[in-house]
Amino acid sequence: WSSDVCSSDLAISPITFPTPVFKEIFSANKDAKDMTLEFSEKGLAKLEFESDDYKTTYYVVSTEEAK
């Protein structure tokens, strides 16, 4: 995972993720003070949330096979 790379020169194919899953994750962590969201070109999303009471990590797999 790398959140330091952000460039319009990168050619990454679109990846589809299940939006209801993201909605549930964001709703469950609405009180988080810090959030990180990373995507891999292989079709995996990593979401990290942190609050005063907890720190949690979720992994969401794309709904289509990565090419």
Short mmCIF file of N, CA and C in Angstrom, two decimals, residues 6-66:
data_model
loop_
_atom_site.label_atom_id
_atom_site.label_comp_id
_atom_site.label_asym_id
_atom_site.label_seq_id
_atom_site.Cartn_x
_atom_site.Cartn_y
_atom_site.Cartn_z
N CYS A 6 0.55 9.94 -5.88
CA CYS A 6 -0.65 10.54 -6.46
C CYS A 6 -0.22 11.25 -7.72
N SER A 7 -0.52 10.67 -8.85
CA SER A 7 -0.07 11.24 -10.10
C SER A 7 -1.06 10.94 -11.20
N SER A 8 -1.29 11.91 -12.05
CA SER A 8 -2.18 11.71 -13.19
C SER A 8 -1.49 10.88 -14.27
N ASP A 9 -0.19 10.61 -14.10
CA ASP A 9 0.56 9.81 -15.08
C ASP A 9 0.34 8.31 -14.88
N LEU A 10 -0.22 7.92 -13.75
CA LEU A 10 -0.46 6.51 -13.48
C LEU A 10 -1.67 6.04 -14.27
N ALA A 11 -1.52 4.94 -14.97
CA ALA A 11 -2.62 4.38 -15.75
C ALA A 11 -3.21 3.20 -14.99
N ILE A 12 -4.28 3.45 -14.26
CA ILE A 12 -4.93 2.42 -13.48
C ILE A 12 -6.34 2.23 -14.04
N SER A 13 -6.68 1.00 -14.31
CA SER A 13 -8.01 0.69 -14.82
C SER A 13 -9.04 0.90 -13.72
N PRO A 14 -10.26 1.27 -14.09
CA PRO A 14 -11.32 1.42 -13.09
C PRO A 14 -11.58 0.10 -12.35
N ILE A 15 -11.87 0.21 -11.08
CA ILE A 15 -12.15 -0.94 -10.24
C ILE A 15 -13.49 -0.69 -9.56
N THR A 16 -14.35 -1.69 -9.52
CA THR A 16 -15.67 -1.57 -8.91
C THR A 16 -15.67 -2.18 -7.52
N PHE A 17 -16.23 -1.42 -6.56
CA PHE A 17 -16.36 -1.90 -5.19
C PHE A 17 -17.83 -1.86 -4.78
N PRO A 18 -18.23 -2.72 -3.85
CA PRO A 18 -19.62 -2.75 -3.40
C PRO A 18 -19.94 -1.55 -2.51
N THR A 19 -20.65 -0.58 -3.04
CA THR A 19 -20.93 0.65 -2.28
C THR A 19 -21.74 0.42 -1.01
N PRO A 20 -22.67 -0.55 -0.96
CA PRO A 20 -23.36 -0.77 0.33
C PRO A 20 -22.41 -1.15 1.46
N VAL A 21 -21.34 -1.85 1.14
CA VAL A 21 -20.35 -2.23 2.14
C VAL A 21 -19.65 -0.98 2.67
N PHE A 22 -19.25 -0.08 1.76
CA PHE A 22 -18.60 1.16 2.18
C PHE A 22 -19.56 1.99 3.04
N LYS A 23 -20.82 2.05 2.66
CA LYS A 23 -21.80 2.81 3.43
C LYS A 23 -21.89 2.29 4.86
N GLU A 24 -21.95 0.97 5.02
CA GLU A 24 -22.02 0.37 6.36
C GLU A 24 -20.75 0.66 7.17
N ILE A 25 -19.62 0.57 6.52
CA ILE A 25 -18.35 0.83 7.22
C ILE A 25 -18.28 2.28 7.67
N PHE A 26 -18.60 3.21 6.77
CA PHE A 26 -18.57 4.63 7.13
C PHE A 26 -19.58 4.95 8.22
N SER A 27 -20.77 4.37 8.15
CA SER A 27 -21.80 4.60 9.18
C SER A 27 -21.34 4.09 10.54
N ALA A 28 -20.73 2.92 10.54
CA ALA A 28 -20.27 2.32 11.80
C ALA A 28 -19.12 3.10 12.44
N ASN A 29 -18.43 3.91 11.65
CA ASN A 29 -17.25 4.63 12.14
C ASN A 29 -17.41 6.14 12.03
N LYS A 30 -18.64 6.62 12.07
CA LYS A 30 -18.90 8.05 11.87
C LYS A 30 -18.28 8.93 12.96
N ASP A 31 -17.96 8.35 14.10
CA ASP A 31 -17.35 9.12 15.19
C ASP A 31 -15.82 9.09 15.16
N ALA A 32 -15.25 8.44 14.19
CA ALA A 32 -13.78 8.36 14.10
C ALA A 32 -13.18 9.74 13.87
N LYS A 33 -12.05 9.97 14.49
CA LYS A 33 -11.36 11.25 14.33
C LYS A 33 -10.36 11.23 13.18
N ASP A 34 -9.94 10.03 12.80
CA ASP A 34 -8.97 9.90 11.71
C ASP A 34 -9.37 8.73 10.84
N MET A 35 -9.21 8.91 9.53
CA MET A 35 -9.59 7.87 8.58
C MET A 35 -8.61 7.85 7.43
N THR A 36 -8.23 6.64 7.02
CA THR A 36 -7.34 6.46 5.87
C THR A 36 -8.01 5.49 4.91
N LEU A 37 -7.98 5.81 3.63
CA LEU A 37 -8.55 4.95 2.61
C LEU A 37 -7.51 4.77 1.52
N GLU A 38 -7.18 3.50 1.25
CA GLU A 38 -6.18 3.17 0.23
C GLU A 38 -6.74 2.12 -0.70
N PHE A 39 -6.38 2.21 -1.97
CA PHE A 39 -6.81 1.24 -2.98
C PHE A 39 -5.58 0.62 -3.63
N SER A 40 -5.63 -0.68 -3.86
CA SER A 40 -4.57 -1.32 -4.63
C SER A 40 -5.10 -1.55 -6.04
N GLU A 41 -4.22 -1.58 -6.99
CA GLU A 41 -4.62 -1.82 -8.37
C GLU A 41 -5.05 -3.26 -8.59
N LYS A 42 -4.84 -4.10 -7.60
CA LYS A 42 -5.25 -5.51 -7.68
C LYS A 42 -6.69 -5.73 -7.22
N GLY A 43 -7.35 -4.65 -6.76
CA GLY A 43 -8.75 -4.77 -6.39
C GLY A 43 -9.02 -4.93 -4.91
N LEU A 44 -8.19 -4.35 -4.07
CA LEU A 44 -8.38 -4.42 -2.63
C LEU A 44 -8.38 -3.00 -2.07
N ALA A 45 -9.37 -2.71 -1.24
CA ALA A 45 -9.42 -1.42 -0.56
C ALA A 45 -9.12 -1.64 0.92
N LYS A 46 -8.37 -0.74 1.51
CA LYS A 46 -8.04 -0.81 2.93
C LYS A 46 -8.54 0.48 3.59
N LEU A 47 -9.39 0.33 4.59
CA LEU A 47 -9.94 1.46 5.31
C LEU A 47 -9.51 1.35 6.77
N GLU A 48 -8.94 2.42 7.30
CA GLU A 48 -8.52 2.45 8.70
C GLU A 48 -9.21 3.61 9.40
N PHE A 49 -9.75 3.35 10.58
CA PHE A 49 -10.43 4.37 11.37
C PHE A 49 -9.83 4.38 12.76
N GLU A 50 -9.75 5.59 13.35
CA GLU A 50 -9.22 5.70 14.71
C GLU A 50 -10.01 6.76 15.46
N SER A 51 -10.36 6.45 16.69
CA SER A 51 -11.01 7.40 17.59
C SER A 51 -10.31 7.31 18.94
N ASP A 52 -10.85 7.98 19.92
CA ASP A 52 -10.28 7.90 21.27
C ASP A 52 -10.46 6.51 21.85
N ASP A 53 -11.51 5.80 21.40
CA ASP A 53 -11.86 4.52 22.00
C ASP A 53 -11.41 3.30 21.21
N TYR A 54 -11.11 3.46 19.93
CA TYR A 54 -10.79 2.29 19.12
C TYR A 54 -9.94 2.64 17.90
N LYS A 55 -9.35 1.60 17.35
CA LYS A 55 -8.66 1.67 16.06
C LYS A 55 -9.04 0.39 15.32
N THR A 56 -9.50 0.52 14.08
CA THR A 56 -9.95 -0.65 13.34
C THR A 56 -9.54 -0.55 11.87
N THR A 57 -9.39 -1.71 11.25
CA THR A 57 -9.00 -1.79 9.85
C THR A 57 -9.97 -2.73 9.13
N TYR A 58 -10.41 -2.30 7.95
CA TYR A 58 -11.28 -3.11 7.10
C TYR A 58 -10.59 -3.33 5.77
N TYR A 59 -10.85 -4.48 5.18
CA TYR A 59 -10.40 -4.77 3.82
C TYR A 59 -11.63 -5.11 3.00
N VAL A 60 -11.78 -4.47 1.84
CA VAL A 60 -12.92 -4.72 0.96
C VAL A 60 -12.38 -5.15 -0.39
N VAL A 61 -12.92 -6.25 -0.89
CA VAL A 61 -12.49 -6.80 -2.17
C VAL A 61 -13.39 -6.26 -3.27
N SER A 62 -12.80 -5.95 -4.41
CA SER A 62 -13.58 -5.43 -5.55
C SER A 62 -14.59 -6.47 -6.01
N THR A 63 -15.63 -5.98 -6.69
CA THR A 63 -16.69 -6.87 -7.16
C THR A 63 -16.38 -7.42 -8.55
N GLU A 64 -15.30 -7.00 -9.14
CA GLU A 64 -14.87 -7.51 -10.44
C GLU A 64 -13.44 -7.98 -10.32
N GLU A 65 -13.08 -8.95 -11.12
CA GLU A 65 -11.71 -9.45 -11.12
C GLU A 65 -10.77 -8.37 -11.66
N ALA A 66 -9.70 -8.09 -10.94
CA ALA A 66 -8.71 -7.12 -11.40
C ALA A 66 -8.00 -7.65 -12.64
#
